[in-house]
Amino acid sequence: MLCGATMASMQKRLQKELLALQRDPPPGMKVDEKSIQASLTQWIVDMEGASGTLYEGERFQLLFKFSSRYPFDSPEVVFIGDNIPVHPHVYSNGHICLSILTEDWSPALSVQSVCLSIVSMLSSCKDKKRPPDNALYVRTCDKNPKKTKWWYHDDNC
Amino acid sequence: LCSLLPQAFSASQWSAGDGGDTDGTFECNICLDTAKDAVISLCGHLFCWPCLHQWLETRPNRQVCPVCKAGISRDKVIPLYGRGSFGFGDGGFQMSFGIGAFPFGFIATAFNMNEGRDAPAAAGTQQQTDEQFLSRLFFYVALFLMLWLFIA
């Protein structure tokens, strides 16, 4: 019964977010409506690198997975597809080292604010390179980036 | 689950119901719906009390406002009562208050008849006998009501 109630409130909120994103999407961002099933638990968002940055003209895809405890529980967010951005906080398997996706998550954040944070993370990059521990991490990590014990530090890359 | 399916993709249906066109001023920052049992944090952010409570339960060691990360605690949020809402749960609280208040009301009248009033009338006068009669009458009425309450 309780599970049913949380499921319903999670879907209600996701429906509101979906509607807002469809009506008024931030520049360069588009929800792939075909990717969304009935339960709304999985979305793909297409995004473009911001103009005037190292990622200008590139296109990326983000996969969002929501648990029934969303928005109290953060979504699982990874880059998918054939263009994973080369960035010091993005591993070649698509995992993203961004604190709002785990310990700094807040239920007041949304798909839109996560997308904007990721665009801004890419935009502030001055040197396109993979994280230093990329090879080891990609070989040993869990499929779910939320299971990784991330180490958050500076943000001046 | 399946019943939600058709709504998921039709934007028009959505805005029609549910007040989808509001500007968000009175929407809970967590469920994005109109705040129910609304509370406001000291930093000024609006939530449904059930939503905020669930968030505080989720992170017991880090009680911060979901919007601005200012410190927050469950005893420092301010409930908002609009016109017609009496308190948490609206109707429920009013009901229990009504039932709970009634016996206190008449015990007070039965036992504090003389408090804060004029001095009793002089003995032997017509007024005094009237008053005694009235006070006895009220006492028995009260006794009857009390017994009735206990039996019922």
Coordinates of N, CA and C in Angstrom, one line a residue, chain A residues 32-146:
Chain A
D32 N 13.7 12.8 -25.2 CA 13.3 11.9 -26.2 C 12.1 11.1 -25.8
E33 N 10.9 11.6 -26.3 CA 9.7 11.0 -25.8 C 9.5 9.5 -26.1
K34 N 10.1 9.1 -27.2 CA 10.0 7.7 -27.5 C 10.7 6.8 -26.5
S35 N 11.6 7.4 -25.8 CA 12.4 6.5 -24.8 C 11.6 6.3 -23.5
I36 N 10.5 7.1 -23.3 CA 9.9 7.0 -22.0 C 8.8 6.0 -22.0
Q37 N 8.8 5.1 -21.1 CA 7.7 4.1 -21.0 C 6.7 4.6 -20.1
A38 N 5.6 3.8 -20.0 CA 4.4 4.2 -19.2 C 4.8 4.5 -17.8
S39 N 5.7 3.8 -17.2 CA 6.0 4.0 -15.7 C 6.8 5.2 -15.5
L40 N 7.3 5.8 -16.6 CA 8.1 7.1 -16.5 C 9.5 6.9 -15.8
T41 N 9.9 5.6 -15.5 CA 11.1 5.4 -14.7 C 12.4 5.6 -15.5
Q42 N 12.3 5.7 -16.8 CA 13.5 5.9 -17.5 C 13.3 6.9 -18.7
W43 N 14.2 7.9 -18.7 CA 14.1 8.9 -19.8 C 15.5 9.0 -20.5
I44 N 15.4 9.4 -21.7 CA 16.7 9.8 -22.4 C 16.5 11.3 -22.8
V45 N 17.5 12.0 -22.5 CA 17.5 13.5 -22.8 C 18.6 13.7 -23.8
D46 N 18.3 14.3 -24.9 CA 19.3 14.7 -25.9 C 19.8 16.1 -25.6
M47 N 21.1 16.3 -25.6 CA 21.6 17.6 -25.3 C 22.7 18.0 -26.3
E48 N 22.9 19.3 -26.4 CA 24.0 19.8 -27.2 C 25.0 20.5 -26.3
G49 N 26.3 20.5 -26.7 CA 27.3 21.3 -26.1 C 27.0 22.7 -26.3
A50 N 27.2 23.6 -25.2 CA 26.9 25.0 -25.4 C 27.8 25.7 -26.4
S51 N 27.3 26.7 -27.1 CA 28.1 27.4 -28.0 C 29.2 28.2 -27.3
G52 N 30.3 28.3 -27.9 CA 31.4 29.1 -27.3 C 32.2 28.3 -26.3
T53 N 31.9 26.9 -26.2 CA 32.7 26.1 -25.3 C 33.4 25.0 -26.1
L54 N 34.2 24.2 -25.4 CA 34.9 23.1 -26.1 C 34.0 22.1 -26.7
Y55 N 32.8 22.1 -26.3 CA 31.8 21.0 -26.7 C 30.8 21.5 -27.7
E56 N 31.0 22.7 -28.2 CA 30.1 23.3 -29.2 C 30.0 22.4 -30.4
G57 N 28.7 22.2 -30.8 CA 28.4 21.4 -32.0 C 28.4 19.9 -31.7
E58 N 28.7 19.5 -30.5 CA 28.6 18.0 -30.2 C 27.3 17.7 -29.6
R59 N 26.8 16.5 -29.8 CA 25.5 16.1 -29.3 C 25.7 14.9 -28.3
F60 N 25.0 14.9 -27.2 CA 25.2 13.9 -26.2 C 23.8 13.3 -25.9
Q61 N 23.8 12.2 -25.2 CA 22.6 11.6 -24.7 C 22.8 11.2 -23.3
L62 N 21.8 11.7 -22.4 CA 21.8 11.3 -21.0 C 20.7 10.3 -20.7
L63 N 21.0 9.3 -20.0 CA 20.0 8.4 -19.5 C 19.7 8.6 -18.1
F64 N 18.4 8.9 -17.8 CA 18.0 9.1 -16.4 C 17.2 7.8 -16.0
K65 N 17.5 7.3 -14.8 CA 16.7 6.2 -14.2 C 16.2 6.7 -12.8
F66 N 14.9 6.5 -12.6 CA 14.3 7.0 -11.4 C 13.8 5.8 -10.5
S67 N 14.1 5.8 -9.3 CA 13.6 4.8 -8.4 C 12.2 5.2 -7.9
S68 N 11.5 4.3 -7.2 CA 10.1 4.7 -6.7 C 10.2 5.7 -5.6
R69 N 11.5 5.9 -5.1 CA 11.6 6.9 -4.0 C 12.0 8.3 -4.5
Y70 N 12.1 8.5 -5.8 CA 12.3 9.8 -6.4 C 11.1 10.7 -6.0
P71 N 11.3 12.0 -5.6 CA 12.5 12.8 -5.6 C 13.4 12.7 -4.4
F72 N 13.0 11.8 -3.4 CA 13.8 11.8 -2.2 C 15.1 11.0 -2.5
D73 N 15.1 10.2 -3.5 CA 16.3 9.4 -3.9 C 16.7 10.1 -5.2
S74 N 18.0 10.3 -5.4 CA 18.5 10.9 -6.6 C 18.3 10.0 -7.8
P75 N 18.2 10.6 -9.0 CA 18.1 9.7 -10.2 C 19.5 9.2 -10.5
E76 N 19.5 8.1 -11.3 CA 20.8 7.5 -11.8 C 21.0 8.2 -13.1
V77 N 22.1 8.9 -13.3 CA 22.3 9.6 -14.6 C 23.6 9.2 -15.2
V78 N 23.6 8.8 -16.4 CA 24.8 8.4 -17.2 C 24.7 8.9 -18.6
F79 N 25.9 9.2 -19.2 CA 25.9 9.5 -20.6 C 25.8 8.1 -21.3
I80 N 25.0 8.1 -22.4 CA 25.0 6.9 -23.3 C 25.2 7.2 -24.7
G81 N 25.2 6.2 -25.6 CA 25.3 6.5 -27.0 C 26.8 6.5 -27.4
D82 N 27.0 6.9 -28.7 CA 28.4 6.9 -29.2 C 29.2 8.1 -28.9
N83 N 28.6 9.1 -28.4 CA 29.5 10.3 -28.0 C 29.4 10.6 -26.5
I84 N 30.4 10.0 -25.8 CA 30.5 10.3 -24.4 C 31.5 11.4 -24.3
P85 N 31.1 12.6 -23.7 CA 32.0 13.7 -23.7 C 33.3 13.4 -23.0
V86 N 34.4 13.9 -23.7 CA 35.7 13.7 -23.1 C 35.9 14.9 -22.1
H87 N 35.9 14.5 -20.8 CA 35.9 15.6 -19.7 C 36.5 14.9 -18.5
P88 N 37.2 15.7 -17.7 CA 37.9 15.2 -16.5 C 36.9 14.6 -15.5
H89 N 35.6 14.8 -15.6 CA 34.7 14.2 -14.6 C 33.8 13.2 -15.2
V90 N 34.0 12.9 -16.5 CA 33.2 11.9 -17.2 C 34.0 10.7 -17.6
Y91 N 33.7 9.5 -17.1 CA 34.4 8.3 -17.4 C 33.9 7.8 -18.8
S92 N 34.8 7.0 -19.5 CA 34.4 6.6 -20.8 C 33.2 5.7 -20.9
N93 N 32.8 5.1 -19.7 CA 31.6 4.3 -19.7 C 30.3 5.2 -19.5
G94 N 30.5 6.5 -19.4 CA 29.4 7.4 -19.3 C 29.1 7.8 -17.8
H95 N 29.8 7.2 -16.9 CA 29.6 7.7 -15.5 C 30.1 9.1 -15.2
I96 N 29.3 9.8 -14.4 CA 29.6 11.3 -14.2 C 30.0 11.5 -12.7
C97 N 31.1 12.1 -12.5 CA 31.4 12.4 -11.1 C 30.9 13.9 -10.8
L98 N 29.7 13.9 -10.2 CA 29.0 15.2 -9.9 C 28.3 15.0 -8.6
S99 N 28.6 15.9 -7.7 CA 28.1 15.7 -6.3 C 26.6 15.7 -6.2
I100 N 25.9 16.5 -7.0 CA 24.4 16.6 -6.9 C 23.8 15.3 -7.3
L101 N 24.5 14.4 -7.9 CA 23.9 13.1 -8.3 C 23.9 12.1 -7.1
T102 N 24.7 12.4 -6.1 CA 24.7 11.5 -4.9 C 24.5 12.3 -3.6
E103 N 25.6 12.7 -3.0 CA 25.4 13.2 -1.6 C 24.8 14.6 -1.6
D104 N 25.0 15.4 -2.6 CA 24.4 16.7 -2.6 C 23.1 16.8 -3.3
W105 N 22.5 15.7 -3.5 CA 21.1 15.6 -4.1 C 20.1 16.3 -3.2
S106 N 19.1 17.0 -3.8 CA 18.1 17.5 -3.0 C 16.8 17.3 -3.8
P107 N 15.7 17.1 -3.1 CA 14.4 16.8 -3.8 C 13.9 18.1 -4.5
A108 N 14.5 19.2 -4.3 CA 14.1 20.4 -5.0 C 14.8 20.5 -6.4
L109 N 15.8 19.6 -6.6 CA 16.4 19.5 -7.9 C 15.5 18.8 -8.9
S110 N 15.8 18.8 -10.2 CA 14.9 18.2 -11.1 C 15.7 17.7 -12.3
V111 N 15.1 17.0 -13.2 CA 15.8 16.6 -14.5 C 16.4 17.8 -15.1
Q112 N 15.6 18.9 -15.2 CA 16.1 20.1 -15.8 C 17.3 20.7 -15.1
S113 N 17.3 20.8 -13.8 CA 18.4 21.4 -13.1 C 19.6 20.4 -13.2
V114 N 19.4 19.1 -13.2 CA 20.6 18.2 -13.4 C 21.2 18.4 -14.8
C115 N 20.3 18.5 -15.8 CA 20.8 18.7 -17.2 C 21.6 20.0 -17.2
L116 N 21.1 21.1 -16.6 CA 21.7 22.4 -16.7 C 23.1 22.3 -15.9
S117 N 23.1 21.6 -14.8 CA 24.4 21.4 -14.1 C 25.4 20.7 -15.0
I118 N 25.0 19.7 -15.7 CA 25.9 18.9 -16.5 C 26.4 19.8 -17.7
V119 N 25.5 20.5 -18.3 CA 26.0 21.4 -19.4 C 27.0 22.4 -18.8
S120 N 26.7 22.9 -17.7 CA 27.6 24.0 -17.1 C 28.9 23.3 -16.7
M121 N 28.9 22.1 -16.2 CA 30.1 21.4 -15.9 C 31.0 21.2 -17.2
L122 N 30.3 20.8 -18.3 CA 31.0 20.7 -19.6 C 31.6 22.0 -20.0
S123 N 30.7 23.1 -19.9 CA 31.1 24.4 -20.4 C 32.3 25.0 -19.7
S124 N 32.5 24.6 -18.4 CA 33.6 25.3 -17.7 C 34.9 24.5 -18.0
C125 N 34.9 23.5 -18.8 CA 36.1 22.7 -19.0 C 37.1 23.4 -20.0
K126 N 38.4 23.4 -19.6 CA 39.4 24.1 -20.4 C 40.3 23.1 -21.1
D127 N 40.2 21.8 -20.7 CA 41.1 20.9 -21.3 C 40.4 19.5 -21.4
K128 N 40.1 19.1 -22.6 CA 39.3 17.9 -22.8 C 40.2 16.7 -22.6
K129 N 40.0 16.1 -21.4 CA 40.7 14.8 -21.2 C 39.9 14.0 -20.2
R130 N 40.2 12.7 -20.2 CA 39.4 11.7 -19.4 C 40.0 11.8 -17.9
P131 N 39.2 11.4 -17.0 CA 39.7 11.4 -15.6 C 41.0 10.5 -15.5
P132 N 41.9 10.9 -14.6 CA 43.2 10.1 -14.6 C 43.0 8.6 -14.3
D133 N 42.0 8.3 -13.5 CA 41.8 6.8 -13.2 C 40.8 6.1 -14.1
N134 N 40.6 6.7 -15.3 CA 39.6 6.2 -16.1 C 39.7 4.7 -16.4
A135 N 40.8 4.2 -16.8 CA 41.0 2.8 -17.2 C 40.6 1.9 -16.1
L136 N 41.2 2.1 -14.9 CA 40.9 1.3 -13.8 C 39.5 1.3 -13.3
Y137 N 38.9 2.5 -13.3 CA 37.5 2.7 -12.9 C 36.6 1.9 -13.8
V138 N 36.7 2.1 -15.1 CA 35.8 1.5 -16.0 C 35.9 0.0 -15.9
R139 N 37.1 -0.5 -15.6 CA 37.2 -2.0 -15.5 C 36.6 -2.5 -14.2
T140 N 36.6 -1.7 -13.2 CA 36.2 -2.3 -11.9 C 34.9 -1.8 -11.3
C141 N 34.3 -0.8 -11.9 CA 33.1 -0.2 -11.3 C 31.8 -1.0 -11.4
D142 N 30.8 -0.7 -10.6 CA 29.5 -1.3 -10.7 C 28.8 -0.6 -11.9
K143 N 27.8 -1.3 -12.5 CA 27.1 -0.7 -13.6 C 26.3 0.6 -13.2
N144 N 25.9 0.6 -11.9 CA 25.2 1.7 -11.4 C 26.1 2.7 -10.7
P145 N 26.3 4.0 -11.3 CA 27.2 4.9 -10.8 C 26.9 5.3 -9.3
K146 N 25.6 5.1 -8.9 CA 25.3 5.5 -7.5 C 25.9 4.6 -6.5

